[in-house]
Amino acid sequence: MVQKIMGKKENTSALELKIKKLERELENLTESIKLSEKVSQAELRFMSVVQEERFRHERFLHMLMENDIDIMFLLDKDFHIVYCTKAFLILFNIPHFDIIKDKKFIDIVGKYLGEKYVNKIGSFLKKHRNDSVQNELELIYRLQEEKKHRIFHFTMTPMFEDGKICSYLILSHETTALVQAKEQAEKANTAKSNFLATMSHEIRTPMNAVIGMSELALRETDNPLVQEYLSDIKQAGQNLISIINDILDFSRIEVGNLQIVELSYEFSSLVNDVFSIMRIHMKGKLVQFLAEIDSRIPRLLLGDAGRVRQILFNLLSNAVKYTRKGFVKVCIECREDPKGQRLVIEVSDSGIGIKKEDIGKLFNTFVRLDEEKNAGIEGTGLGLSITRSLCMAMGGDISVKSEYKKGSVFTAEIIQKTVDPRPIAELEKLKSKKTLYYCPDPLLSSSFGWTLDNLGVPFFAAGDMRELVQRLDTGLWNYVFFPVDCTVSVMNCIYRSNLKTIPVLLGSVSPGDNKSWDGLVVSFPYYTVSVANAFEGKKVVNRWNGKADFICPDFKVFVIDDLDINLKIASGLLSPYKMQLGTCKSSVKALEIIKDNDFDLILLDQLMPEMDGDALVKSIRSLKDKKYRNVPIVAMTANTAPGIREAFLEKGYNDYLSKPLDMYQINELLERWVEKSKRHNIKLQDYPVLGIKGLDEDKGMASCFHSREIYRELLYLYCNDLDYRLDILRKTANVKEKLTKEQELSFISNLHILKSSCETVGARSFAKTASDLEASAAVNIRDAMNLSDFAEELGTFRETILKTLLDSSPLN
Ligand code: ADP
């Protein structure tokens, strides 16, 4: 029993334990249920927040789509409409998107935009369907109910899924207002440019009078002060013209109308033209002008010569403007390029330089740097920006390196094509061109050496005048190049030692310095072409002296211009050529006069009342007599548009002169049109025998290669030198006490030189006296001291020579 009871008790406690365990588990379970309820509540809350956010997002997106004024389509990869913004529905009054949903985009285009746009948009979609980038299309569209055109800009952007195009976004934006504003701005700009062009043209006409008249007035006066004033007026006029030209170019560049007219041209004459003008700019400046022009540049190039000239001129005149002392140097070479010849023009100077921070602004329009330092230097700040545009229009560019206060190097590159590949300068038989030279300036000397080397000429550079004469006397030189102040020594040496050496004067920048020499001259600056010309014995016509090179009394010229002042200027500029000159103010009357005369050249203004130049040319060309078809007619115009020459040639003119007219243009024109048989050389015809007592002209001329011209120049030099020798003679004659050793030596060497120079010019008896004096002075200086009579006679002789030379000058 007890056992039974014991057993029951045990069972009960086991049950209790189980119950407790179950109760604990139940508790845990209830906890878990509560937790999971909480989690799911939180989850629900979270979901509802996400949902809310998504709705908000979609609502905004929808609002955006509904209200965006741009039209947006989403197309599937077969161009069916998946989605489109409300702007499209509104534009075409489509009540609901479902009407166009899933339809082919191009059908909708046809239905609403009109059939004529189907092709354009269809081919655009087709063309770019596989492009992975955005493409654009401009569409001018007119709504049926609207009169105005509207302009839309389309883009088609591919959209990708797994790297493959799955749909397209078509975006269309109306740009009508933008395009119209742009058009208006362009119109205003064109109007401004046209205004500038017209003004420039109008200003050129009165400037013709200012420049032309000052040139004529310059000829009429010997008063140096008046000459200076007139030169200033002329220079200011020319500056104004170059500013106007710059403005004209600037306006052309602005409207994208900078034309490059390609024609064949001679490179060396282009360089020569620029150098002629630069010589005038350099006058009076303490700046050395150096030119190293590669002789291998092709002789004839194809390009716009006027524009190439402008680049070279702009860079050189800047270098001269911004350099107070030192040098300005131009180097030009050409390199082979797949598109032609790459001309590299490098202009360097030792001028004021450019600050580092300013270099980036250099090529902007109207920018002038360092105004404080540049005060007093004229300029508009247009030159470099025009130069860069020109270089770029010719397939090149321009760059600059500069060190402030030290100098600058501008390098312009352009591409030109070759017409005649022969080099601009080429010398044969180089062994027979052994050259000795002396340039007092070390920079000039080394640059001259570069040029001789470039031409392949063997040479030696003397360090000073003494070495020049010494080497000349002792070596076998074919040529000697020397500056003007060595002339007498060089000529004496050549004559005394009976040398076969050909003397060549190194011309100076100012024309007056070369005046007394009429032998061979290398004109300034010394560069391959001018040096090669000297070797070939060509005399260079110095175009800058502004004087007629010939007269042509049998040449008949007729000038027609409705303005008196223009007729006056043209006639004034032509008059030094002593031609037969007729003028007329009326184009109608002019035609009658032309019929009754045989003119060799007709110059006419393009813009005239009654009948303008073009119509007059037509009338002249259609006159019955055949000769009128060929008579050279030259247009005078203030128009400087590019391609002007070609335009005139097409209209039946043969040539053109641009106003303002000047002597250079006239000289060049006459060089082109006056046939050789009608030209008379001023100098040759007018050099008479001098007939001076005591002067053996034949003997003198023998030392001048029998050229009367050179002989006259030698006589001028002789007289200049004599002035100095006489001074020593007179001073020595007046010395009462014993001469110092130094004075003695100087006196004897003076007599020696005097003997040689008198012999050279043919003053035999004076040479003999000088020789006798020299011999006796060597024995006893006092014996030679009775000099007064000799000095007086020699002085009178000198005066007679000078007077006779002057009286017989062809310029009288
Ligand atoms: P500008 O008519 O003023 O000379 P540019 O366009 O030719 O106009 O030149 C712009 C500016 O660049 C000049 O005002 C000058 O400050 C500077 N500049 C041009 N060339 C040189 C040079 N060789 N040396 C120093 N400064 C120069």
PDB file of C-alpha atoms and ligand atoms in Angstrom, residues 318-319 321-322 349 352-354 362 367-369 374 379-384 408 410, ligand 1:
ATOM      1  CA  ASN A 318      54.867  95.125 -84.137  1.00  0.00           C
ATOM      2  CA  ALA A 319      58.469  94.077 -83.561  1.00  0.00           C
ATOM      3  CA  LYS A 321      57.020  99.328 -82.760  1.00  0.00           C
ATOM      4  CA  TYR A 322      57.800  97.576 -79.500  1.00  0.00           C
ATOM      5  CA  ASP A 349      63.043  91.216 -81.381  1.00  0.00           C
ATOM      6  CA  ILE A 352      59.975  95.350 -74.344  1.00  0.00           C
ATOM      7  CA  GLY A 353      58.723  91.749 -74.172  1.00  0.00           C
ATOM      8  CA  ILE A 354      55.411  90.554 -72.765  1.00  0.00           C
ATOM      9  CA  LEU A 362      47.558  88.479 -76.743  1.00  0.00           C
ATOM     10  CA  VAL A 367      43.530  93.936 -76.408  1.00  0.00           C
ATOM     11  CA  ARG A 368      46.559  96.138 -75.847  1.00  0.00           C
ATOM     12  CA  LEU A 369      48.924  95.108 -73.113  1.00  0.00           C
ATOM     13  CA  ASN A 374      53.291 101.353 -74.422  1.00  0.00           C
ATOM     14  CA  GLY A 379      47.744 100.627 -82.168  1.00  0.00           C
ATOM     15  CA  THR A 380      44.257  99.207 -81.947  1.00  0.00           C
ATOM     16  CA  GLY A 381      44.922  95.748 -80.518  1.00  0.00           C
ATOM     17  CA  LEU A 382      43.469  94.151 -83.648  1.00  0.00           C
ATOM     18  CA  GLY A 383      46.626  93.182 -85.544  1.00  0.00           C
ATOM     19  CA  LEU A 384      47.474  89.945 -83.767  1.00  0.00           C
ATOM     20  CA  SER A 408      59.679  88.295 -78.038  1.00  0.00           C
ATOM     21  CA  PHE A 410      56.407  85.237 -82.802  1.00  0.00           C
TER      22      PHE A 410
HETATM   23  P1  ADP B   1      48.477  96.812 -81.610  1.00  0.00           P
HETATM   24  O1  ADP B   1      47.798  97.523 -82.738  1.00  0.00           O
HETATM   25  O2  ADP B   1      48.124  97.344 -80.272  1.00  0.00           O
HETATM   26  O3  ADP B   1      49.944  96.649 -81.813  1.00  0.00           O
HETATM   27  P2  ADP B   1      48.294  93.919 -81.838  1.00  0.00           P
HETATM   28  O4  ADP B   1      47.105  93.031 -81.860  1.00  0.00           O
HETATM   29  O5  ADP B   1      49.205  93.842 -83.007  1.00  0.00           O
HETATM   30  O6  ADP B   1      47.754  95.376 -81.638  1.00  0.00           O
HETATM   31  O7  ADP B   1      49.103  93.624 -80.522  1.00  0.00           O
HETATM   32  C1  ADP B   1      48.414  93.512 -79.292  1.00  0.00           C
HETATM   33  C2  ADP B   1      49.326  93.855 -78.142  1.00  0.00           C
HETATM   34  O8  ADP B   1      50.340  92.867 -78.022  1.00  0.00           O
HETATM   35  C3  ADP B   1      50.072  95.172 -78.306  1.00  0.00           C
HETATM   36  O9  ADP B   1      49.305  96.254 -77.843  1.00  0.00           O
HETATM   37  C4  ADP B   1      51.313  94.950 -77.463  1.00  0.00           C
HETATM   38  O10 ADP B   1      51.029  95.231 -76.113  1.00  0.00           O
HETATM   39  C5  ADP B   1      51.558  93.447 -77.577  1.00  0.00           C
HETATM   40  N1  ADP B   1      52.615  93.117 -78.562  1.00  0.00           N
HETATM   41  C6  ADP B   1      52.457  92.748 -79.847  1.00  0.00           C
HETATM   42  N2  ADP B   1      53.648  92.501 -80.438  1.00  0.00           N
HETATM   43  C7  ADP B   1      54.588  92.723 -79.513  1.00  0.00           C
HETATM   44  C8  ADP B   1      56.036  92.640 -79.501  1.00  0.00           C
HETATM   45  N3  ADP B   1      56.755  92.275 -80.596  1.00  0.00           N
HETATM   46  N4  ADP B   1      56.673  92.949 -78.339  1.00  0.00           N
HETATM   47  C9  ADP B   1      55.974  93.316 -77.238  1.00  0.00           C
HETATM   48  N5  ADP B   1      54.617  93.413 -77.180  1.00  0.00           N
HETATM   49  C10 ADP B   1      53.928  93.125 -78.300  1.00  0.00           C
END
